[in-house]
Coordinates of C-alpha atoms in Angstrom, one line a residue:
X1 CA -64.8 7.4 -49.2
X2 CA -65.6 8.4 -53.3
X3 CA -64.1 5.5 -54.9
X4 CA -64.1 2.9 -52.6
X5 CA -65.2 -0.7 -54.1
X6 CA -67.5 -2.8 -51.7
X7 CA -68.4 -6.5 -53.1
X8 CA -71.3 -8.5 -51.6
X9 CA -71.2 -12.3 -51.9
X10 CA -74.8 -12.4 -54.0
X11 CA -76.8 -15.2 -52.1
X12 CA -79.8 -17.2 -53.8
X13 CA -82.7 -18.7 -52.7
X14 CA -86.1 -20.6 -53.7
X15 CA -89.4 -18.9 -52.6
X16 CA -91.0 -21.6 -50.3
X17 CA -94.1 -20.7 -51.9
X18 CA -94.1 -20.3 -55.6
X19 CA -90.2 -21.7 -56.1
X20 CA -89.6 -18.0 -57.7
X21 CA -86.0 -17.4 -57.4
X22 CA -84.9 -15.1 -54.7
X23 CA -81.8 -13.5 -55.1
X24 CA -79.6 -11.0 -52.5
X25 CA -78.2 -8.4 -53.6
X26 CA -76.3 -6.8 -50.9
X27 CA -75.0 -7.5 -47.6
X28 CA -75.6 -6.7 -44.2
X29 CA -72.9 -3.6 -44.0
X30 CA -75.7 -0.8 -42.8
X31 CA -78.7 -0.1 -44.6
X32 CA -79.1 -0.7 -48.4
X33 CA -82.0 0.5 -50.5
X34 CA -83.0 1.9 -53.7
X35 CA -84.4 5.5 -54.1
X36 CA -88.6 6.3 -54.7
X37 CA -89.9 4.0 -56.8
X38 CA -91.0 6.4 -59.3
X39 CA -87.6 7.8 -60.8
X40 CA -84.8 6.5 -63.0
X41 CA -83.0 3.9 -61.1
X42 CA -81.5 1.5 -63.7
X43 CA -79.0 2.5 -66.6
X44 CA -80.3 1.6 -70.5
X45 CA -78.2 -1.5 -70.5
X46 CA -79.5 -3.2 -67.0
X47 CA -76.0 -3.2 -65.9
X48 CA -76.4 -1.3 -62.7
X49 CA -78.6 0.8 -60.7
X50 CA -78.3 3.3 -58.0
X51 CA -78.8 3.0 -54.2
X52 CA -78.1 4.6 -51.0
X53 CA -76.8 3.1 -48.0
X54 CA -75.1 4.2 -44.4
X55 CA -72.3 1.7 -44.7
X56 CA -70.0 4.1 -44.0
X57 CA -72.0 5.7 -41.1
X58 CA -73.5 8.3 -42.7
X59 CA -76.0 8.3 -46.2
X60 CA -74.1 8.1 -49.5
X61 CA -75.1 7.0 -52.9
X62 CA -73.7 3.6 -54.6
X63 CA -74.2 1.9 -58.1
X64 CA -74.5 -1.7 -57.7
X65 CA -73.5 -4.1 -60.5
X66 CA -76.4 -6.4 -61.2
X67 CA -74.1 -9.8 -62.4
X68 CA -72.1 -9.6 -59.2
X69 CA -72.8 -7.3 -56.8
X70 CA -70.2 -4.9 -56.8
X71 CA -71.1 -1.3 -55.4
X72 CA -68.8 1.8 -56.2
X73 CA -69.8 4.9 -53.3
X74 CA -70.4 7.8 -55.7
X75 CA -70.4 10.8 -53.3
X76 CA -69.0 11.8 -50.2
X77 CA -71.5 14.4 -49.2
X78 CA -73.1 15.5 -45.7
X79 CA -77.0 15.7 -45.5
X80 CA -77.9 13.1 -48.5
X81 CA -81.2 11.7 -48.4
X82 CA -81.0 9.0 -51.1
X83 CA -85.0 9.4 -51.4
X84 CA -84.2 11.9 -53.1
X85 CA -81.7 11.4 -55.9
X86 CA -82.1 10.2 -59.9
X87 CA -80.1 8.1 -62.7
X88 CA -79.8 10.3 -65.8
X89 CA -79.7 6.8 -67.4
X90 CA -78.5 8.1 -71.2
X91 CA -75.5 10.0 -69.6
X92 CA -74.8 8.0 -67.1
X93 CA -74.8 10.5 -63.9
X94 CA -76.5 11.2 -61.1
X95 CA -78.3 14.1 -59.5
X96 CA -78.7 14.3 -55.6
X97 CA -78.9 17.1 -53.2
X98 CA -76.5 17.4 -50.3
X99 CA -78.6 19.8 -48.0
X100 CA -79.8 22.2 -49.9
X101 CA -77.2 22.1 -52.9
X102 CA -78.1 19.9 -56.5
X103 CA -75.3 18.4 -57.6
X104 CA -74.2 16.2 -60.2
X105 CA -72.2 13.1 -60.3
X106 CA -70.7 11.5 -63.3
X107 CA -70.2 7.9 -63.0
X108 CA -66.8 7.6 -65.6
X109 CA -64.5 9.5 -63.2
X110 CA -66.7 10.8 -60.4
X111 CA -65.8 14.3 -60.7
X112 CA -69.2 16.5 -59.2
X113 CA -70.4 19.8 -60.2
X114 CA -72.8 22.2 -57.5
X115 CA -75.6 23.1 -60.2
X116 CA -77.6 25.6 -57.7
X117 CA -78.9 26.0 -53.9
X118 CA -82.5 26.0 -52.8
X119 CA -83.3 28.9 -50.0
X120 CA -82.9 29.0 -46.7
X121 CA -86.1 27.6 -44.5
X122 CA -86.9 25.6 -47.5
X123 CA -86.5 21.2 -48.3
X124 CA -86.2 19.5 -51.8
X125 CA -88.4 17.1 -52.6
X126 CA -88.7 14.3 -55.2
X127 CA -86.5 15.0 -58.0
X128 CA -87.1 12.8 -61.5
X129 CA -85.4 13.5 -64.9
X130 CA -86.7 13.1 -68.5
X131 CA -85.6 10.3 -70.3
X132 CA -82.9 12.4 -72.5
X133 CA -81.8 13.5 -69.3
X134 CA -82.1 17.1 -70.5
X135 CA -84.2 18.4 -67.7
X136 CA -85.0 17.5 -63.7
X137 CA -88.0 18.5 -61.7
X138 CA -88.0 18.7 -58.2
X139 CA -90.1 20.7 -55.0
X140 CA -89.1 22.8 -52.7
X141 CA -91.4 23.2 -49.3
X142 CA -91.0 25.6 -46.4
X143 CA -89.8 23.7 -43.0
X144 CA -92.0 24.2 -40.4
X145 CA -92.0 23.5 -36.9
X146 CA -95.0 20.1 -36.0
X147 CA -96.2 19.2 -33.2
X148 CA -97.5 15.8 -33.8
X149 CA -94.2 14.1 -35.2
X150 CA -93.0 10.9 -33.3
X151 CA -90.9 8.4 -34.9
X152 CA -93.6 6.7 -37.0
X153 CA -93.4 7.3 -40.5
X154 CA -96.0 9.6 -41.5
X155 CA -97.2 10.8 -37.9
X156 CA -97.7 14.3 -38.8
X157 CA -99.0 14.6 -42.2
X158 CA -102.6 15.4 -41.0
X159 CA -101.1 18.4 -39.6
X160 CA -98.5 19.3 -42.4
X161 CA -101.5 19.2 -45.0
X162 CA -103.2 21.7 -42.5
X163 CA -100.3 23.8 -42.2
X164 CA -100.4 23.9 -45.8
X165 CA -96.5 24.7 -45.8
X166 CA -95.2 27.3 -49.2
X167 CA -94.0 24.8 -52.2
X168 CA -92.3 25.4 -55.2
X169 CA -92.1 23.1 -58.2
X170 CA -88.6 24.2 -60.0
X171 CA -87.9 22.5 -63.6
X172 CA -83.6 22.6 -63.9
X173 CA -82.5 23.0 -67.7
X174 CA -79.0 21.0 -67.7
X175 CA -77.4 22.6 -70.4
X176 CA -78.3 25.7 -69.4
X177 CA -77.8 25.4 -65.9
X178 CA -80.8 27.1 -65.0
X179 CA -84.1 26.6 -62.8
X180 CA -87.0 27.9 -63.8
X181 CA -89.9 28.2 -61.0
X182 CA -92.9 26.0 -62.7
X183 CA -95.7 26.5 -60.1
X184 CA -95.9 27.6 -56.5
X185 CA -99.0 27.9 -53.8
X186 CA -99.5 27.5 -49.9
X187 CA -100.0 23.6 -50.1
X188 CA -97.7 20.6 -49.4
X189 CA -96.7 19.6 -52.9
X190 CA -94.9 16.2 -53.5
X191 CA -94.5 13.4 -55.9
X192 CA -93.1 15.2 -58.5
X193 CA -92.6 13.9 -61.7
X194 CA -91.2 15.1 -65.3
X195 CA -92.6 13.3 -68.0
X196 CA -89.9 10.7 -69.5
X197 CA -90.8 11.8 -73.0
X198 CA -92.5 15.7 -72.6
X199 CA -89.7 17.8 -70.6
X200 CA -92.9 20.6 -70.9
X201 CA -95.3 17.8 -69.2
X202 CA -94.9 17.8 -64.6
X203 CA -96.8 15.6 -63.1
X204 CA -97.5 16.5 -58.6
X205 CA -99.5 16.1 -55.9
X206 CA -100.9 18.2 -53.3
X207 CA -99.7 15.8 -50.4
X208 CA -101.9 14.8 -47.5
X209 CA -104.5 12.0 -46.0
X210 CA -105.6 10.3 -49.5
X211 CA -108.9 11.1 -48.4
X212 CA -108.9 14.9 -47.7
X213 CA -106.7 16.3 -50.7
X214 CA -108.0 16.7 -54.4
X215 CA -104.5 15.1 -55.0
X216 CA -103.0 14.1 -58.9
X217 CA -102.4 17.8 -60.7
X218 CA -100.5 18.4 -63.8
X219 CA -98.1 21.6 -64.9
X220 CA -97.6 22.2 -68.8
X221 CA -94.5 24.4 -68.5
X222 CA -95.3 25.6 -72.5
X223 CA -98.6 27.0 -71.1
X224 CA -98.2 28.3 -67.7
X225 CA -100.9 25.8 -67.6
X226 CA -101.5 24.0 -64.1
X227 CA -104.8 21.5 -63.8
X228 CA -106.3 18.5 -62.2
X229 CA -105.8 15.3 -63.7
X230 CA -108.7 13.4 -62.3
X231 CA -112.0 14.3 -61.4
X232 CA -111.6 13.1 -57.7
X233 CA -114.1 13.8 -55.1
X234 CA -112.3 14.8 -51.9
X235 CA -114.0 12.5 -48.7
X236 CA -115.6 9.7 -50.8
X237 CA -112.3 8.7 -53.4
X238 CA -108.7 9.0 -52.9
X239 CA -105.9 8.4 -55.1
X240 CA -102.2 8.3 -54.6
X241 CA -98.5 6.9 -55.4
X242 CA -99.1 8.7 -58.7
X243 CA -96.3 7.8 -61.7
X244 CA -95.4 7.6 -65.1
X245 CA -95.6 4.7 -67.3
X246 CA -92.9 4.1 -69.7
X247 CA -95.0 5.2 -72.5
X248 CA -95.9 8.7 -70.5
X249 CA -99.2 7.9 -69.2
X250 CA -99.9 8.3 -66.2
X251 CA -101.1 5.5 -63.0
X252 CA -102.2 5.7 -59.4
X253 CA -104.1 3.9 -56.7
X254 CA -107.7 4.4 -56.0
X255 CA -109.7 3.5 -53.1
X256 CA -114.0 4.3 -53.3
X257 CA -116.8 4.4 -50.5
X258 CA -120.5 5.4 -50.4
X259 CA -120.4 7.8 -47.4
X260 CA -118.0 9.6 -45.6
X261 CA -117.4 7.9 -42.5
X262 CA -117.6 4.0 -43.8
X263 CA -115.2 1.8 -45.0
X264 CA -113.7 2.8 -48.5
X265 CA -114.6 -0.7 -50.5
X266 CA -113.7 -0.5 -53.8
X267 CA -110.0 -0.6 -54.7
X268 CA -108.2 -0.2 -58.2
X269 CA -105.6 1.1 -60.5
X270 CA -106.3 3.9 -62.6
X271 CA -105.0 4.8 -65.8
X272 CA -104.7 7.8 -67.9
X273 CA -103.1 9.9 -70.9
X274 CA -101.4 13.5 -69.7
X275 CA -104.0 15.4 -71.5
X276 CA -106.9 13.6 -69.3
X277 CA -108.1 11.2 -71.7
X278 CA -108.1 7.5 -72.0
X279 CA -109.0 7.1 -68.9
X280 CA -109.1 3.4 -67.6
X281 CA -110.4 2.0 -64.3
X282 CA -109.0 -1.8 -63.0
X283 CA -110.8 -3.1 -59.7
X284 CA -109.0 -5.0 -57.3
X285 CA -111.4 -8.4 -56.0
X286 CA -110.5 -7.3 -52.4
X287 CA -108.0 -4.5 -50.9
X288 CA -105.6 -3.2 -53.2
X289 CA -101.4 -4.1 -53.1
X290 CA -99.4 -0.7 -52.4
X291 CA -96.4 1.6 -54.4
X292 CA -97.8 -0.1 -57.8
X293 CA -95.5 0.0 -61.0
X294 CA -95.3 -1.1 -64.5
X295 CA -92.9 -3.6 -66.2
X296 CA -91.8 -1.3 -69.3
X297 CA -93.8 -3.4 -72.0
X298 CA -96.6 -2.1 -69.7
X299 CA -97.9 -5.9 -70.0
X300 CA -97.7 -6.5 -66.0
X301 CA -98.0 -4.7 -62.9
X302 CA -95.8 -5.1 -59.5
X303 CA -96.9 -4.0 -56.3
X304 CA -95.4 -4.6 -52.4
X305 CA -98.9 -6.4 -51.0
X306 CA -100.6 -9.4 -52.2
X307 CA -103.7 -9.6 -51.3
X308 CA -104.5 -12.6 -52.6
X309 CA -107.9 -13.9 -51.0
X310 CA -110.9 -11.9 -48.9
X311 CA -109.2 -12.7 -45.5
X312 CA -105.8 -12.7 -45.6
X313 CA -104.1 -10.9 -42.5
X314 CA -100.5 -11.2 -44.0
X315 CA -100.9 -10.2 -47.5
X316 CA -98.2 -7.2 -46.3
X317 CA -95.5 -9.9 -46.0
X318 CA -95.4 -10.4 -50.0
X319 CA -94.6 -9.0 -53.7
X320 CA -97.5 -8.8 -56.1
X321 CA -97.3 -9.3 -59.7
X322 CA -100.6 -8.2 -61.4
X323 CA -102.4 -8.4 -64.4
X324 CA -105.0 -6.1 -66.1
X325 CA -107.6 -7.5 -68.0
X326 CA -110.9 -5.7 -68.6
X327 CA -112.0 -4.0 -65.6
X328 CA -110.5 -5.9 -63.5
X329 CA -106.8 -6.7 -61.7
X330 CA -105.8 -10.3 -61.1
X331 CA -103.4 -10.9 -58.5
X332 CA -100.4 -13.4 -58.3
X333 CA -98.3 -13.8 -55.2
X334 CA -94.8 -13.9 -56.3
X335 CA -92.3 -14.4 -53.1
X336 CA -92.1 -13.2 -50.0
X337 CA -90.2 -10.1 -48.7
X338 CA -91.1 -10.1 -45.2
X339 CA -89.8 -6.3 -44.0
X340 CA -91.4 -4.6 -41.2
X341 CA -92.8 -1.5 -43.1
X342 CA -91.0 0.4 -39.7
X343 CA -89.4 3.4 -42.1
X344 CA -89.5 4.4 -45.8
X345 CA -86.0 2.8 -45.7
X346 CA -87.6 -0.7 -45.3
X347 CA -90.7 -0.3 -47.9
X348 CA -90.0 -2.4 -50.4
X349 CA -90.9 -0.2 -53.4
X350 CA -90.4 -2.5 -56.1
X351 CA -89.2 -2.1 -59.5
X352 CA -88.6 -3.8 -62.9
X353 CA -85.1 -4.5 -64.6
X354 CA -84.7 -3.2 -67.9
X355 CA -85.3 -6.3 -69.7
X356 CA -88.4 -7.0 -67.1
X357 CA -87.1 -10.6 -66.5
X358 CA -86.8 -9.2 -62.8
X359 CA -88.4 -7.4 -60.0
X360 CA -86.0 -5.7 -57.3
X361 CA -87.3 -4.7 -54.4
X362 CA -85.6 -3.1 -50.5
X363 CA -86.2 -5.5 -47.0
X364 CA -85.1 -5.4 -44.1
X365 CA -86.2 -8.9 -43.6
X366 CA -82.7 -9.6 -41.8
X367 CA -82.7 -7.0 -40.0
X368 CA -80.6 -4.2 -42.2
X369 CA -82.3 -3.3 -45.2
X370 CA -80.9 -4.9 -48.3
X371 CA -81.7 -5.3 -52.2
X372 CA -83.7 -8.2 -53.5
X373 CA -83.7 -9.3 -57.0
X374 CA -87.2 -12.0 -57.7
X375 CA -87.5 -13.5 -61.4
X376 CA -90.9 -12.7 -62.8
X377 CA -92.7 -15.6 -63.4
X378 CA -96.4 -15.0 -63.5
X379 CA -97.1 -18.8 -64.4
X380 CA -95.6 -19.6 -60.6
X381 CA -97.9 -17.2 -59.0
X382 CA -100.2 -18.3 -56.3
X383 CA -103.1 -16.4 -58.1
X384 CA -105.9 -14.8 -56.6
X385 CA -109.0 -16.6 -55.6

C-alpha cells in the first residue's frame, strides 16, 4: 500500500567485457523499470529517481534511493501506466494519470491532489514537465477499435497511423490548475515534450512507421504557432525517439536510403536548436544504437545497441556510450544488459545520473525486469572498429 518501504539487497558485478561496474538496483519482486526515457526521472540532488513496478500485483509508482536501494510506493491507484508519469524534480512530486485522471503526488507526505480528467473515448499520452516544474504537456488520442494488434509490441501501428486516430496536445498550468488545448488534428500524435527551459516551446511527433510520417513538429504556445522541425522527406529518411537536450536543443535518430524500396544505409544523430537552426548531422560507421540520450554536459551520448563493427548479430545484447566528433559518431561498448526487447517494460531506455558518473538502464535479463546502474567509463569501452 502508499507508504510501504521495500529494500533490495544492491548486488554488484564486473562487465566480463570492458570490467565496467555493473550494479543492481532492484530485486526480483515483479517488474521494475523506469518511465520513457525522455522525461524527468532523477531529483536535482541524484538522490533518487522514480520507477514503476507490479510488486504488489498491480502498476504503482516507487522512488528508489540510489546509495541503497530503498523504494517508497508512492500511489495506490487503479489503471497506472508508469510510461506515462514525470519527476517535477525542483518540487519534488510527481505527476501520473490513474485512467483518465492527472494527479499529483508529493513525495514529503504523500498526500495526492486530482488536477483534471481527460474525456471519455480518449488515452493520455507522454506527459513531460519543464524544469521549474511550472507546466506539463501531455496527448490525448481517441481509442479506437484495431484489427491487427497481437501481443507484440508495436503490431498495429501501421494501421493506427492509417486510422489517423483525433489527438490533442494539452499544456497544464500548475498554479493555475488549468489545461489549455495547444494543438489538435486527425493524426496519432506522440512523444510529447515541453521544453525544460521554454514552458511556450512543445516539441511532438505525428507517430507511425519512421518511414511513412513527416514526423518531428514543434508548437510555440505564444504564437499559436505549429511547424515542422526538419526538413524530412517521407519514404527516403526517417527520424524518431525525438528529445530534449539539457540545454533545450533538440536530438533524434535518422536513418537515409537512395530509393524507396532498398535498404536505408546511412544512419546518424541529428541535432538542432528549437527555432530550426544549428542544425548538425553525426553518421554512424554502420547501423545506428536505439532510444539515444545525452549525459547533461552534453559531452557523451548513451544509447541501448552497440553496434560496434560491420557484422555484428548481437549488438542488441549491449549499452552504447558514444562520442560526437565532426560528422561522425564513435561507438564504445560499455556492458552488457542482455533483455529480450519482448515489451516496452524490458527496453532498456537508458539514462544519465545527475552527476553523469552513471548510466541506468531497465532488463529483464533475469527474467523480471529490474534497474541497472553501469559507471561511465569511455576509456574501458570496446570502441568501434
Amino acid at each position: 500500500m502508499k507508504g510501504d518501504v521495500y529494500v533490495s539487497s544492491i548486488t554488484k558485478k564486473t562487465d566480463e567485457l570492458t570490467g565496467t561496474e555493473l550494479i543492481q538496483l532492484t530485486d526480483n519482486s515483479g517488474d521494475t523499470y523506469h518511465p520513457y526515457f525522455t522525461k524527468t526521472l532523477i531529483d536535482l540532488n541524484n538522490e533518487y529517481m522514480l520507477l514503476g513496478s507490479n510488486r504488489t500485483g498491480a502498476w504503482q509508482l516507487y522512488t528508489l534511493r540510489l546509495r541503497d536501494g530503498q523504494m517508497v510506493q508512492i500511489t495506490e491507484s487503479i489503471g497506472i501506466q508508469p510510461f506515462n508519469s514525470v519527476l517535477d524534480a525542483k518540487h519534488h512530486k510527481v505527476y501520473y494519470f490513474a485512467n483518465r485522471t492527472l494527479k499529483c503526488v508529493r513525495l514529503d507526505n504523500l498526500e495526492e491532489d486530482e488536477l483534471m480528467e481527460i474525456p471519455e473515448g480518449f488515452k493520455p499520452s507522454d506527459m513531460s514537465i519543464t524544469n521549474e516544474g511550472d507546466f506539463l504537456s501531455f496527448s490525448y488520442v481517441e481509442k479506437i477499435d484495431l484489427s491487427t494488434e497481437t501481443t507484440k509490441i508495436y503490431s498495429a501501428m501501421r494501421e493506427t497511423f492509417f486510422r489517423k486516430p483525433t489527438s490533442v496536445i494539452i499544456r497544464f498550468d500548475v498554479a493555475k490548475k488549468m489545461p489549455f488545448a495547444v494543438w489538435g488534428e486527425h493524426r496519432w500524435i506522440s512523444h510529447v515534450n515541453i521544453s525544460p527551459l521554454d514552458p511556450n516551446l512543445i516539441l511532438f511527433c505525428h507517430e507511425g512507421p519512421w518511414h511513412l510520417v513527416h514526423r518531428m513538429w514543434t508548437a510555440r504556445v505564444d504564437r499559436d504557432e505549429v511547424l515542422p522541425l526538419i526538413d524530412q522527406r517521407p519514404g527516403l529518411e526517417k527520424i524518431g525517439h525525438e528529445f530534449f537536450t539539457a540545454s533545450g536543443r533538440i536530438g533524434a535518430q535518422y536513418s537515409y536510403r537512395d530509393r524507396i524500396g532498398d535498404e536505408f544505409y546511412k544512419h546518424g544523430d541529428i541535432f538542432v536548436n528549437a527555432d530550426g537552426t544549428g542544425e548538425r548531422r553525426y553518421y554512424y560507421p554502420y547501423t545506428r544504437p536505439s532510444h539515444i540520450q545525452l549525459n547533461y554536459e552534453e559531452t557523451l551520448g548513451v544509447g541501448d545497441r552497440a553496434p560496434i563493427r560491420k557484422e555484428m548479430k548481437d549488438h542488441g545484447n549491449y549499452i552504447a556510450l558514444l562520442k560526437y566528433e565532426g560528422e561522425s559518431v564513435q561507438v564504445g561498448l560499455l556492458c552488457k544488459h542482455e533483455t529480450s526487447w519482448r515489451t516496452q517494460v524490458s527496453h532498456p531506455h537508458p539514462i544519465f545520473t545527475r552527476d553523469d558518473q552513471y548510466v541506468i538502464f531497465s532488463s529483464d535479463r533475469g527474467g523480471k525486469a529490474n534497474v541497472y546502474m553501469a559507471r561511465v567509463d569511455w576509456d574501458a569501452c570496446v570502441k568501434s572498429d
